[in-house]
Amino acid sequence: DRAELAQHNIHAIDLVVCNLYPFQATIAKPGVSLAEAVEQIDIGGVTLLRAAAKNFARVAVICDPADYAAVLSELQSGGAVSESTRRRLAMTAFAHTRDYDAAIAAYLSRQFAPATSDELPTTFDLSLQLVQPMRYGENPHQAAGLYVAPALHPGRGGDGPLGGRLIAGKPLSYNNVLDLDAAWRAASSFTETAVAIIKHLSPCGIALADSVADAFRAALASDPVSAFGGVIAANRPFDLTAAHALEDLFVEAIAAPAFHPDAAEYLRQHKPNCRLVEIPETPISQWELRSVRGGVLVQVADRGDPEDTEWRAVTRRTPTPAEMADLRVAWLACQHVRSNAIVVVRNRATVGIGGGLTSRVDAAQLAVAKAGERAKGAALASDAFFPFPDALEVAARAGVTAVIQPGGSVRDQEVIATADQLGVAMLFTGVRHFRH
């Protein structure tokens, strides 16, 4: 009651400024305990913000320091905060408390009832926050922006694209983000030093080596023509030797856990249009989401073969140690190629990739054509079983000597017999890795 307030000489509150405890920032730090996280759950602050926002007709509520300047300007120029600004601030406050509570609920649900590979939540509440408006989307006539979902990526290392930090170059485009995400997933799926070159979501080359520079050179050699205008990801810090290895290749963007200062400076000077993104080694989300008409498809992310998977030699000849090393690289690389996918590897580097084709034999023909003479003595991976022996025959004619595939076709015995006839060693994994 205003009369009672006046009687006691109490003025009505018309401005509330409140910053909540940094819960999201706390859980983003590595190694944070449950107790430390719970300590940063704000109670009173949320109540203040909601109460003030409810009374937007006469109260201005500020929960974001970015709004300080605008409110101060209105107060200095007119002595009060306008109704339109109060309404905007109220919406901001309600959205802020919603996101805050959603982050708490998502964190605690992971702590108290961690999901398993065969469990899906009955509801999937996401709060998406715009972090980067973009010039356009896939094409210039499409509006676009990058939103992040803290509930999906609690360990984001930064506020930039892919949880990283843009340290050089122009803002990333829509297509840059898509390609860098694919490149980062491919490179970071290996424990050894690895580099992936991606263009239009398709790998041009993936390679392992003792250094980033050598891995890049090997990945580039896989398909140097297609790599022009692509993006690069390395799973180790990018040093000056790696920067020099780029030579005159046109590169849209590079992602790495870190860039050595001299490498970053060299790239700023010699490739000023190349975006450099530092992405910390944070866990990849358990979930993958794809929008479809009228809904969203949710699945557990494909992180490779389950730990208890046993590869089975099904041919008379078993792979040599060198072939086995290449088969492992081919099998993991294959999981980052659009289906139908065939990957040829030699000396721990892809030499031929055939992906995104509706016929497996066509994918095999493309992969061995890209490999050329390098297919001789190479290993080949197929993301799904061979429905017929034809793709295997294409590979063997090109010189491939070892193959890895899931198996599971009704014609498996025919394919195995063909491999034995051709002297090809073949492994069955029992796990398929389609990628659409």
Tab-separated table of C-alpha atoms in Angstrom, residues 69-395:
chain	number	residue	atom	x	y	z
A	69	ALA	CA	24.832	2.141	-20.013
A	70	ALA	CA	21.407	2.328	-21.689
A	71	VAL	CA	19.554	2.638	-18.367
A	72	LEU	CA	21.996	5.253	-17.052
A	73	SER	CA	21.534	7.249	-20.243
A	74	GLU	CA	17.747	7.291	-19.807
A	75	LEU	CA	18.025	8.248	-16.146
A	76	GLN	CA	20.424	11.083	-16.922
A	77	SER	CA	18.412	12.432	-19.828
A	78	GLY	CA	14.846	11.996	-18.548
A	79	GLY	CA	15.065	11.125	-14.881
A	80	ALA	CA	13.260	7.809	-15.352
A	81	VAL	CA	13.379	4.553	-17.265
A	82	SER	CA	10.901	4.423	-20.141
A	83	GLU	CA	8.070	1.898	-20.237
A	84	SER	CA	9.442	0.231	-23.374
A	85	THR	CA	12.820	-0.249	-21.713
A	86	ARG	CA	11.218	-1.621	-18.535
A	87	ARG	CA	9.328	-4.166	-20.617
A	88	ARG	CA	12.465	-5.204	-22.464
A	89	LEU	CA	14.392	-5.520	-19.210
A	90	ALA	CA	11.612	-7.624	-17.686
A	91	MET	CA	11.730	-10.048	-20.608
A	92	THR	CA	15.503	-10.229	-20.254
A	93	ALA	CA	15.193	-10.994	-16.537
A	94	PHE	CA	12.620	-13.750	-17.003
A	95	ALA	CA	14.727	-15.310	-19.767
A	96	HIS	CA	17.795	-15.056	-17.542
A	97	THR	CA	16.166	-16.836	-14.594
A	98	ARG	CA	14.722	-19.437	-16.956
A	99	ASP	CA	18.165	-20.185	-18.387
A	100	TYR	CA	19.685	-20.199	-14.905
A	101	ASP	CA	17.187	-22.740	-13.601
A	102	ALA	CA	17.505	-24.836	-16.770
A	103	ALA	CA	21.278	-25.006	-16.317
A	104	ILE	CA	20.864	-26.111	-12.696
A	105	ALA	CA	18.277	-28.744	-13.591
A	106	ALA	CA	20.411	-30.099	-16.439
A	107	TYR	CA	23.531	-30.252	-14.267
A	108	LEU	CA	21.818	-31.978	-11.364
A	109	SER	CA	20.096	-34.467	-13.661
A	110	ARG	CA	23.516	-35.500	-14.948
A	111	GLN	CA	24.874	-35.757	-11.411
A	112	PHE	CA	21.980	-37.642	-9.853
A	113	ALA	CA	20.761	-39.760	-12.753
A	114	PRO	CA	23.394	-39.899	-15.504
A	115	ALA	CA	21.876	-41.044	-18.768
A	116	THR	CA	23.107	-44.232	-20.390
A	117	SER	CA	23.292	-45.119	-24.049
A	118	ASP	CA	19.850	-46.720	-23.971
A	119	GLU	CA	18.083	-44.068	-21.905
A	120	LEU	CA	16.371	-41.035	-23.375
A	121	PRO	CA	14.869	-38.297	-21.200
A	122	THR	CA	11.091	-38.029	-21.398
A	123	THR	CA	11.465	-34.304	-21.998
A	124	PHE	CA	14.338	-32.424	-23.601
A	125	ASP	CA	14.267	-28.802	-22.488
A	126	LEU	CA	16.741	-26.574	-24.284
A	127	SER	CA	17.436	-22.909	-23.828
A	128	LEU	CA	19.348	-21.560	-26.825
A	129	GLN	CA	21.339	-18.361	-26.495
A	130	LEU	CA	22.433	-16.284	-29.474
A	131	VAL	CA	26.197	-15.799	-29.297
A	132	GLN	CA	26.965	-14.762	-32.867
A	133	PRO	CA	24.690	-13.189	-35.479
A	134	MET	CA	26.024	-14.097	-38.928
A	135	ARG	CA	26.079	-12.211	-42.205
A	136	TYR	CA	24.057	-15.003	-43.756
A	137	GLY	CA	23.517	-18.744	-43.652
A	138	GLU	CA	24.474	-21.457	-46.084
A	139	ASN	CA	23.666	-19.006	-48.893
A	140	PRO	CA	23.530	-15.187	-48.954
A	141	HIS	CA	19.714	-15.057	-49.036
A	142	GLN	CA	19.400	-16.998	-45.740
A	143	ALA	CA	19.507	-15.266	-42.347
A	144	ALA	CA	21.513	-17.151	-39.719
A	145	GLY	CA	23.065	-17.020	-36.279
A	146	LEU	CA	24.938	-19.272	-33.886
A	147	TYR	CA	23.092	-20.262	-30.722
A	148	VAL	CA	24.524	-22.326	-27.902
A	149	ALA	CA	22.782	-24.740	-25.562
A	150	PRO	CA	24.613	-24.785	-22.203
A	151	ALA	CA	22.627	-27.849	-21.138
A	152	LEU	CA	24.180	-29.818	-24.013
A	153	HIS	CA	27.714	-28.534	-23.540
A	154	PRO	CA	28.311	-27.837	-19.833
A	155	GLY	CA	32.069	-27.907	-20.337
A	156	ARG	CA	32.249	-25.224	-23.014
A	157	GLY	CA	35.643	-23.622	-22.794
A	158	GLY	CA	34.635	-20.270	-24.273
A	159	ASP	CA	31.767	-18.160	-25.514
A	160	GLY	CA	32.780	-18.393	-29.159
A	161	PRO	CA	31.919	-20.916	-31.850
A	162	LEU	CA	32.315	-24.581	-30.863
A	163	GLY	CA	33.009	-23.563	-27.283
A	164	GLY	CA	36.243	-21.958	-28.384
A	165	ARG	CA	37.789	-18.551	-28.912
A	166	LEU	CA	38.409	-16.766	-32.198
A	167	ILE	CA	41.917	-15.308	-31.919
A	168	ALA	CA	42.450	-14.089	-35.491
A	169	GLY	CA	40.580	-13.455	-38.707
A	170	LYS	CA	37.050	-12.422	-39.588
A	171	PRO	CA	34.012	-13.833	-37.764
A	172	LEU	CA	33.245	-17.402	-38.737
A	173	SER	CA	30.558	-17.950	-41.330
A	174	TYR	CA	27.732	-20.479	-41.062
A	175	ASN	CA	29.595	-22.865	-43.376
A	176	ASN	CA	32.872	-22.316	-41.497
A	177	VAL	CA	31.253	-23.419	-38.237
A	178	LEU	CA	29.778	-26.550	-39.803
A	179	ASP	CA	33.081	-27.537	-41.388
A	180	LEU	CA	35.160	-26.748	-38.305
A	181	ASP	CA	32.818	-28.817	-36.160
A	182	ALA	CA	33.276	-31.789	-38.491
A	183	ALA	CA	37.049	-31.262	-38.640
A	184	TRP	CA	37.368	-30.938	-34.883
A	185	ARG	CA	35.337	-34.096	-34.278
A	186	ALA	CA	37.496	-36.019	-36.735
A	187	ALA	CA	40.860	-34.833	-35.409
A	188	SER	CA	39.925	-35.146	-31.743
A	189	SER	CA	38.666	-38.711	-32.163
A	190	PHE	CA	42.309	-39.861	-32.368
A	191	THR	CA	44.599	-40.117	-29.351
A	192	GLU	CA	47.743	-39.742	-31.482
A	193	THR	CA	48.693	-36.457	-33.165
A	194	ALA	CA	46.160	-36.004	-35.964
A	195	VAL	CA	45.054	-33.446	-38.544
A	196	ALA	CA	41.797	-33.388	-40.492
A	197	ILE	CA	41.063	-31.254	-43.552
A	198	ILE	CA	37.346	-30.770	-44.248
A	199	LYS	CA	35.404	-29.099	-47.034
A	200	HIS	CA	31.610	-29.063	-47.369
A	201	LEU	CA	31.420	-31.404	-44.349
A	202	SER	CA	33.457	-34.022	-46.215
A	203	PRO	CA	37.007	-35.000	-45.265
A	204	CYS	CA	39.629	-34.249	-47.911
A	205	GLY	CA	42.262	-35.929	-45.780
A	206	ILE	CA	42.891	-37.280	-42.285
A	207	ALA	CA	46.348	-38.285	-41.111
A	208	LEU	CA	48.362	-39.254	-38.065
A	209	ALA	CA	52.041	-38.427	-37.579
A	210	ASP	CA	54.611	-37.530	-34.951
A	211	SER	CA	54.048	-33.787	-35.436
A	212	VAL	CA	51.202	-31.511	-36.517
A	213	ALA	CA	53.230	-30.354	-39.519
A	214	ASP	CA	53.830	-33.902	-40.756
A	215	ALA	CA	50.209	-34.891	-40.110
A	216	PHE	CA	49.048	-31.859	-42.097
A	217	ARG	CA	51.329	-32.651	-45.039
A	218	ALA	CA	50.067	-36.241	-45.124
A	219	ALA	CA	46.418	-35.164	-44.864
A	220	LEU	CA	46.918	-32.604	-47.636
A	221	ALA	CA	48.530	-35.209	-49.891
A	222	SER	CA	45.332	-37.262	-49.673
A	223	ASP	CA	43.503	-34.806	-51.965
A	224	PRO	CA	45.361	-31.500	-52.429
A	225	VAL	CA	42.948	-30.197	-55.069
A	226	SER	CA	39.859	-30.594	-52.888
A	227	ALA	CA	41.644	-29.165	-49.836
A	228	PHE	CA	41.822	-25.695	-51.444
A	229	GLY	CA	39.420	-23.471	-49.494
A	230	GLY	CA	38.841	-26.047	-46.765
A	231	VAL	CA	39.277	-25.909	-43.002
A	232	ILE	CA	41.887	-27.632	-40.839
A	233	ALA	CA	41.704	-29.074	-37.336
A	234	ALA	CA	44.581	-30.426	-35.269
A	235	ASN	CA	44.287	-32.207	-31.936
A	236	ARG	CA	47.604	-30.789	-30.725
A	237	PRO	CA	48.805	-27.166	-30.376
A	238	PHE	CA	49.543	-25.551	-33.741
A	239	ASP	CA	53.207	-24.530	-33.869
A	240	LEU	CA	55.299	-22.427	-36.239
A	241	THR	CA	56.510	-25.451	-38.208
A	242	ALA	CA	52.904	-26.395	-38.904
A	243	ALA	CA	52.127	-22.815	-39.929
A	244	HIS	CA	55.049	-22.845	-42.387
A	245	ALA	CA	53.816	-26.176	-43.780
A	246	LEU	CA	50.643	-24.480	-45.066
A	247	GLU	CA	52.768	-22.620	-47.638
A	248	ASP	CA	50.430	-20.974	-50.180
A	249	LEU	CA	47.367	-23.160	-49.530
A	250	PHE	CA	44.181	-21.117	-49.206
A	251	VAL	CA	42.593	-22.070	-45.883
A	252	GLU	CA	39.303	-20.719	-44.538
A	253	ALA	CA	39.919	-21.567	-40.880
A	254	ILE	CA	42.112	-23.565	-38.505
A	255	ALA	CA	41.074	-25.054	-35.158
A	256	ALA	CA	43.461	-26.371	-32.519
A	257	PRO	CA	43.625	-26.656	-28.726
A	258	ALA	CA	46.101	-23.757	-28.800
A	259	PHE	CA	48.301	-21.769	-31.178
A	260	HIS	CA	51.912	-21.076	-30.291
A	261	PRO	CA	52.333	-17.265	-30.174
A	262	ASP	CA	54.858	-17.247	-33.034
A	263	ALA	CA	52.575	-19.440	-35.154
A	264	ALA	CA	49.569	-17.206	-34.528
A	265	GLU	CA	51.575	-14.099	-35.409
A	266	TYR	CA	52.954	-15.716	-38.570
A	267	LEU	CA	49.456	-16.713	-39.706
A	268	ARG	CA	48.050	-13.246	-38.958
A	269	GLN	CA	50.707	-11.740	-41.200
A	270	HIS	CA	50.782	-14.297	-44.018
A	271	LYS	CA	47.154	-15.470	-43.992
A	272	PRO	CA	45.192	-12.500	-42.602
A	273	ASN	CA	41.860	-13.851	-43.848
A	274	CYS	CA	42.307	-17.233	-42.168
A	275	ARG	CA	40.264	-17.623	-38.991
A	276	LEU	CA	42.123	-19.129	-36.033
A	277	VAL	CA	39.995	-20.792	-33.363
A	278	GLU	CA	41.319	-22.181	-30.106
A	279	ILE	CA	39.089	-24.998	-28.859
A	280	PRO	CA	39.904	-26.483	-25.455
A	281	GLU	CA	39.784	-30.230	-25.028
A	282	THR	CA	36.362	-30.408	-23.388
A	283	PRO	CA	34.034	-33.425	-23.507
A	284	ILE	CA	31.782	-33.749	-26.538
A	285	SER	CA	28.077	-33.743	-25.722
A	286	GLN	CA	26.461	-37.119	-25.232
A	287	TRP	CA	23.560	-36.069	-27.459
A	288	GLU	CA	23.188	-35.224	-31.128
A	289	LEU	CA	20.141	-33.310	-32.331
A	290	ARG	CA	18.802	-32.951	-35.870
A	291	SER	CA	15.819	-30.794	-36.731
A	292	VAL	CA	13.128	-32.377	-38.897
A	293	ARG	CA	9.723	-31.167	-39.959
A	294	GLY	CA	7.593	-30.966	-36.833
A	295	GLY	CA	10.222	-32.100	-34.361
A	296	VAL	CA	13.772	-32.920	-33.402
A	297	LEU	CA	15.592	-36.239	-33.676
A	298	VAL	CA	17.778	-37.021	-30.658
A	299	GLN	CA	20.389	-39.742	-30.489
A	300	VAL	CA	23.428	-40.657	-28.443
A	301	ALA	CA	26.508	-39.395	-30.269
A	302	ASP	CA	28.564	-42.000	-32.127
A	303	ARG	CA	31.874	-42.079	-30.291
A	304	GLY	CA	33.252	-45.083	-32.074
A	305	ASP	CA	33.114	-48.747	-31.220
A	306	PRO	CA	32.065	-49.714	-27.683
A	307	GLU	CA	35.000	-50.650	-25.460
A	308	ASP	CA	34.095	-54.337	-25.418
A	309	THR	CA	34.003	-54.601	-29.220
A	310	GLU	CA	36.195	-57.392	-30.567
A	311	TRP	CA	37.329	-57.283	-34.167
A	312	ARG	CA	37.239	-60.693	-35.769
A	313	ALA	CA	39.516	-61.946	-38.528
A	314	VAL	CA	37.270	-63.820	-40.976
A	315	THR	CA	39.772	-64.671	-43.727
A	316	ARG	CA	42.549	-67.224	-43.926
A	317	ARG	CA	45.150	-64.474	-44.000
A	318	THR	CA	45.239	-62.138	-41.000
A	319	PRO	CA	46.454	-58.529	-41.231
A	320	THR	CA	50.137	-57.788	-40.734
A	321	PRO	CA	51.063	-55.319	-37.952
A	322	ALA	CA	51.478	-52.557	-40.564
A	323	GLU	CA	48.112	-53.373	-42.118
A	324	MET	CA	46.502	-53.453	-38.684
A	325	ALA	CA	47.817	-49.962	-37.892
A	326	ASP	CA	46.336	-48.631	-41.130
A	327	LEU	CA	43.060	-50.500	-40.584
A	328	ARG	CA	42.630	-48.777	-37.230
A	329	VAL	CA	43.128	-45.353	-38.807
A	330	ALA	CA	40.846	-46.192	-41.724
A	331	TRP	CA	38.090	-47.469	-39.449
A	332	LEU	CA	38.088	-44.374	-37.258
A	333	ALA	CA	38.410	-41.992	-40.214
A	334	CYS	CA	35.551	-43.743	-41.983
A	335	GLN	CA	33.197	-42.765	-39.177
A	336	HIS	CA	33.571	-39.101	-40.159
A	337	VAL	CA	32.651	-39.611	-43.821
A	338	ARG	CA	29.088	-39.407	-45.122
A	339	SER	CA	27.551	-42.758	-46.004
A	340	ASN	CA	28.072	-44.715	-48.093
A	341	ALA	CA	31.676	-44.332	-46.996
A	342	ILE	CA	34.851	-46.035	-48.183
A	343	VAL	CA	38.253	-44.892	-46.894
A	344	VAL	CA	41.660	-46.067	-48.127
A	345	VAL	CA	44.634	-45.566	-45.788
A	346	ARG	CA	48.348	-46.091	-46.194
A	347	ASN	CA	51.037	-45.229	-43.656
A	348	ARG	CA	48.412	-43.887	-41.204
A	349	ALA	CA	47.045	-41.341	-43.683
A	350	THR	CA	44.043	-41.384	-45.966
A	351	VAL	CA	44.972	-41.654	-49.626
A	352	GLY	CA	41.480	-42.065	-51.057
A	353	ILE	CA	38.028	-41.185	-49.720
A	354	GLY	CA	34.693	-42.006	-51.321
A	355	GLY	CA	31.681	-40.733	-49.406
A	356	GLY	CA	28.116	-39.507	-49.676
A	357	LEU	CA	27.251	-41.937	-52.457
A	358	THR	CA	24.134	-44.091	-52.702
A	359	SER	CA	26.073	-47.086	-54.028
A	360	ARG	CA	28.854	-48.723	-52.022
A	361	VAL	CA	30.651	-49.931	-55.130
A	362	ASP	CA	30.613	-46.362	-56.490
A	363	ALA	CA	32.136	-45.160	-53.206
A	364	ALA	CA	34.847	-47.823	-53.533
A	365	GLN	CA	35.573	-46.836	-57.128
A	366	LEU	CA	35.889	-43.177	-56.142
A	367	ALA	CA	38.168	-43.965	-53.193
A	368	VAL	CA	40.589	-46.125	-55.176
A	369	ALA	CA	40.555	-43.648	-58.066
A	370	LYS	CA	41.603	-40.900	-55.644
A	371	ALA	CA	44.278	-43.186	-54.207
A	372	GLY	CA	45.724	-44.228	-57.559
A	373	GLU	CA	49.043	-46.043	-57.159
A	374	ARG	CA	48.940	-45.390	-53.415
A	375	ALA	CA	46.204	-48.033	-53.088
A	376	LYS	CA	48.821	-50.763	-53.524
A	377	GLY	CA	49.409	-52.338	-50.132
A	378	ALA	CA	46.829	-50.061	-48.517
A	379	ALA	CA	44.023	-50.769	-46.038
A	380	LEU	CA	40.362	-50.045	-46.699
A	381	ALA	CA	37.418	-49.399	-44.369
A	382	SER	CA	33.708	-49.503	-45.153
A	383	ASP	CA	31.219	-47.900	-42.755
A	384	ALA	CA	28.680	-50.688	-43.388
A	385	PHE	CA	28.756	-54.242	-44.701
A	386	PHE	CA	29.432	-55.177	-48.318
A	387	PRO	CA	26.071	-56.286	-49.758
A	388	PHE	CA	27.949	-57.889	-52.666
A	389	PRO	CA	31.609	-58.768	-53.330
A	390	ASP	CA	31.842	-56.070	-56.047
A	391	ALA	CA	33.297	-53.286	-53.845
A	392	LEU	CA	35.859	-55.724	-52.444
A	393	GLU	CA	36.844	-56.742	-55.975
A	394	VAL	CA	37.280	-53.078	-56.951
A	395	ALA	CA	39.568	-52.577	-53.951
